[in-house]
Short mmCIF file of N, CA and C in Angstrom, two decimals:
data_model
loop_
_atom_site.label_atom_id
_atom_site.label_comp_id
_atom_site.label_asym_id
_atom_site.label_seq_id
_atom_site.Cartn_x
_atom_site.Cartn_y
_atom_site.Cartn_z
N ASN A 24 14.67 -9.04 89.54
CA ASN A 24 15.34 -10.32 89.47
C ASN A 24 15.95 -10.48 88.08
N ARG A 25 17.24 -10.66 88.01
CA ARG A 25 17.94 -10.76 86.73
C ARG A 25 18.44 -12.19 86.54
N VAL A 26 18.31 -12.67 85.31
CA VAL A 26 18.78 -14.01 84.95
C VAL A 26 19.85 -13.86 83.88
N SER A 27 21.02 -14.44 84.11
CA SER A 27 22.09 -14.45 83.12
C SER A 27 22.23 -15.86 82.59
N THR A 28 22.26 -15.99 81.26
CA THR A 28 22.35 -17.30 80.62
C THR A 28 23.56 -17.32 79.70
N LEU A 29 24.33 -18.40 79.79
CA LEU A 29 25.47 -18.59 78.91
C LEU A 29 25.31 -19.94 78.22
N VAL A 30 25.31 -19.92 76.90
CA VAL A 30 25.30 -21.15 76.11
C VAL A 30 26.53 -21.08 75.22
N LEU A 31 27.41 -22.05 75.37
CA LEU A 31 28.68 -22.01 74.64
C LEU A 31 29.09 -23.43 74.28
N LYS A 32 29.47 -23.62 73.04
CA LYS A 32 29.96 -24.93 72.59
C LYS A 32 31.41 -24.78 72.18
N GLY A 33 32.19 -25.80 72.45
CA GLY A 33 33.59 -25.80 72.06
C GLY A 33 33.73 -25.94 70.55
N GLU A 34 34.87 -25.50 70.05
CA GLU A 34 35.13 -25.59 68.62
C GLU A 34 35.64 -26.97 68.22
N ASP A 35 36.45 -27.57 69.08
CA ASP A 35 36.98 -28.91 68.83
C ASP A 35 37.47 -29.49 70.16
N ALA A 36 38.24 -30.58 70.10
CA ALA A 36 38.68 -31.26 71.32
C ALA A 36 39.69 -30.44 72.12
N THR A 37 40.32 -29.46 71.50
CA THR A 37 41.29 -28.61 72.20
C THR A 37 40.66 -27.31 72.66
N ARG A 38 39.93 -26.65 71.78
CA ARG A 38 39.30 -25.37 72.11
C ARG A 38 37.88 -25.62 72.62
N THR A 39 37.82 -26.17 73.81
CA THR A 39 36.54 -26.54 74.41
C THR A 39 35.88 -25.33 75.07
N ALA A 40 34.61 -25.47 75.38
CA ALA A 40 33.91 -24.41 76.11
C ALA A 40 34.55 -24.21 77.48
N MET A 41 34.97 -25.29 78.12
CA MET A 41 35.63 -25.19 79.42
C MET A 41 36.94 -24.40 79.32
N ALA A 42 37.71 -24.66 78.27
CA ALA A 42 38.96 -23.92 78.08
C ALA A 42 38.69 -22.44 77.90
N LYS A 43 37.65 -22.10 77.15
CA LYS A 43 37.32 -20.69 76.93
C LYS A 43 36.85 -20.00 78.21
N THR A 44 36.05 -20.69 79.01
CA THR A 44 35.46 -20.04 80.18
C THR A 44 36.38 -20.05 81.40
N VAL A 45 37.46 -20.82 81.35
CA VAL A 45 38.44 -20.83 82.45
C VAL A 45 39.72 -20.13 82.03
N GLY A 46 40.28 -20.54 80.91
CA GLY A 46 41.57 -20.01 80.47
C GLY A 46 41.53 -18.57 80.00
N LEU A 47 40.52 -18.21 79.22
CA LEU A 47 40.46 -16.84 78.69
C LEU A 47 40.29 -15.78 79.79
N PRO A 48 39.36 -15.94 80.73
CA PRO A 48 39.26 -14.91 81.78
C PRO A 48 40.56 -14.74 82.57
N LEU A 49 41.22 -15.85 82.86
CA LEU A 49 42.49 -15.78 83.57
C LEU A 49 43.53 -15.02 82.75
N ALA A 50 43.65 -15.36 81.47
CA ALA A 50 44.62 -14.70 80.61
C ALA A 50 44.31 -13.21 80.45
N ILE A 51 43.05 -12.88 80.32
CA ILE A 51 42.64 -11.47 80.19
C ILE A 51 43.01 -10.70 81.45
N MET A 52 42.73 -11.28 82.61
CA MET A 52 43.03 -10.59 83.87
C MET A 52 44.53 -10.42 84.06
N VAL A 53 45.31 -11.43 83.71
CA VAL A 53 46.77 -11.31 83.80
C VAL A 53 47.25 -10.17 82.93
N ARG A 54 46.75 -10.09 81.70
CA ARG A 54 47.15 -9.00 80.80
C ARG A 54 46.78 -7.64 81.37
N LEU A 55 45.57 -7.52 81.94
CA LEU A 55 45.13 -6.25 82.53
C LEU A 55 46.04 -5.83 83.68
N ILE A 56 46.46 -6.79 84.49
CA ILE A 56 47.35 -6.48 85.62
C ILE A 56 48.73 -6.07 85.11
N ILE A 57 49.27 -6.83 84.15
CA ILE A 57 50.60 -6.53 83.61
C ILE A 57 50.63 -5.16 82.94
N GLN A 58 49.55 -4.80 82.27
CA GLN A 58 49.49 -3.50 81.58
C GLN A 58 49.01 -2.38 82.50
N ASN A 59 48.94 -2.65 83.80
CA ASN A 59 48.54 -1.66 84.81
C ASN A 59 47.17 -1.05 84.54
N GLU A 60 46.26 -1.86 84.03
CA GLU A 60 44.89 -1.40 83.81
C GLU A 60 43.99 -1.73 85.00
N VAL A 61 44.47 -2.60 85.88
CA VAL A 61 43.76 -2.94 87.11
C VAL A 61 44.76 -2.78 88.25
N PHE A 62 44.35 -2.06 89.28
CA PHE A 62 45.26 -1.77 90.39
C PHE A 62 44.73 -2.42 91.66
N LEU A 63 44.94 -3.71 91.78
CA LEU A 63 44.52 -4.45 92.97
C LEU A 63 45.68 -5.29 93.47
N THR A 64 45.72 -5.50 94.76
CA THR A 64 46.70 -6.42 95.32
C THR A 64 45.95 -7.47 96.12
N GLY A 65 46.54 -8.62 96.28
CA GLY A 65 45.91 -9.69 97.04
C GLY A 65 44.97 -10.50 96.18
N VAL A 66 44.16 -11.31 96.84
CA VAL A 66 43.22 -12.21 96.17
C VAL A 66 41.83 -11.61 96.24
N HIS A 67 41.12 -11.59 95.12
CA HIS A 67 39.78 -11.02 95.05
C HIS A 67 38.86 -11.95 94.29
N ILE A 68 37.60 -12.01 94.71
CA ILE A 68 36.62 -12.72 93.91
C ILE A 68 36.08 -11.72 92.89
N PRO A 69 35.63 -12.19 91.74
CA PRO A 69 35.28 -11.27 90.64
C PRO A 69 33.90 -10.63 90.76
N VAL A 70 33.64 -9.97 91.89
CA VAL A 70 32.37 -9.27 92.05
C VAL A 70 32.54 -7.75 91.99
N MET A 71 33.77 -7.30 91.82
CA MET A 71 34.04 -5.87 91.72
C MET A 71 33.97 -5.48 90.24
N THR A 72 33.31 -4.36 89.96
CA THR A 72 33.14 -3.95 88.57
C THR A 72 34.48 -3.76 87.85
N GLN A 73 35.50 -3.29 88.55
CA GLN A 73 36.79 -3.09 87.89
C GLN A 73 37.44 -4.41 87.50
N ILE A 74 36.94 -5.52 88.03
CA ILE A 74 37.42 -6.84 87.63
C ILE A 74 36.56 -7.41 86.52
N TYR A 75 35.25 -7.49 86.74
CA TYR A 75 34.42 -8.24 85.79
C TYR A 75 34.06 -7.47 84.52
N GLU A 76 33.93 -6.15 84.58
CA GLU A 76 33.54 -5.42 83.37
C GLU A 76 34.54 -5.55 82.22
N PRO A 77 35.83 -5.29 82.44
CA PRO A 77 36.76 -5.42 81.31
C PRO A 77 36.91 -6.87 80.84
N VAL A 78 36.81 -7.81 81.76
CA VAL A 78 36.95 -9.22 81.37
C VAL A 78 35.75 -9.65 80.53
N LEU A 79 34.54 -9.33 80.97
CA LEU A 79 33.35 -9.70 80.20
C LEU A 79 33.34 -9.03 78.83
N LYS A 80 33.77 -7.77 78.79
CA LYS A 80 33.81 -7.05 77.52
C LYS A 80 34.74 -7.73 76.53
N GLU A 81 35.92 -8.14 76.99
CA GLU A 81 36.87 -8.80 76.09
C GLU A 81 36.43 -10.22 75.74
N LEU A 82 35.77 -10.90 76.67
CA LEU A 82 35.28 -12.25 76.38
C LEU A 82 34.30 -12.25 75.20
N GLU A 83 33.54 -11.16 75.06
CA GLU A 83 32.60 -11.07 73.94
C GLU A 83 33.32 -11.15 72.60
N LEU A 84 34.55 -10.65 72.54
CA LEU A 84 35.34 -10.73 71.31
C LEU A 84 35.65 -12.18 70.93
N TYR A 85 35.63 -13.06 71.91
CA TYR A 85 35.90 -14.48 71.69
C TYR A 85 34.62 -15.31 71.62
N GLY A 86 33.48 -14.65 71.54
CA GLY A 86 32.22 -15.36 71.42
C GLY A 86 31.65 -15.86 72.73
N VAL A 87 32.17 -15.38 73.84
CA VAL A 87 31.67 -15.77 75.16
C VAL A 87 30.87 -14.60 75.70
N ASN A 88 29.55 -14.71 75.64
CA ASN A 88 28.73 -13.62 76.15
C ASN A 88 27.46 -14.16 76.79
N PHE A 89 26.94 -13.39 77.71
CA PHE A 89 25.77 -13.77 78.47
C PHE A 89 24.54 -13.07 77.93
N MET A 90 23.41 -13.76 77.96
CA MET A 90 22.13 -13.13 77.66
C MET A 90 21.52 -12.73 79.00
N GLU A 91 21.16 -11.47 79.13
CA GLU A 91 20.59 -10.95 80.37
C GLU A 91 19.09 -10.77 80.20
N GLU A 92 18.33 -11.24 81.18
CA GLU A 92 16.88 -11.09 81.16
C GLU A 92 16.41 -10.63 82.53
N GLU A 93 15.47 -9.73 82.52
CA GLU A 93 14.80 -9.36 83.77
C GLU A 93 13.64 -10.32 83.95
N GLY A 94 13.56 -10.94 85.11
CA GLY A 94 12.52 -11.95 85.30
C GLY A 94 11.63 -11.73 86.44
#
């Protein structure tokens, strides 16, 4: 049983935690598609490793990271 925890606070009224957790993943995925780093068509939920791994890796650069615990 794995538990993922995310604790994130916004920097100010514009750069909120919500903006980081919604806007950044979308922007990262758009960039990956435009640069042909992801080869998918149609609509997908982010449960495929080729979707979530590069996005989570880049989110860490922006201070958005999960703590993983085995429980």
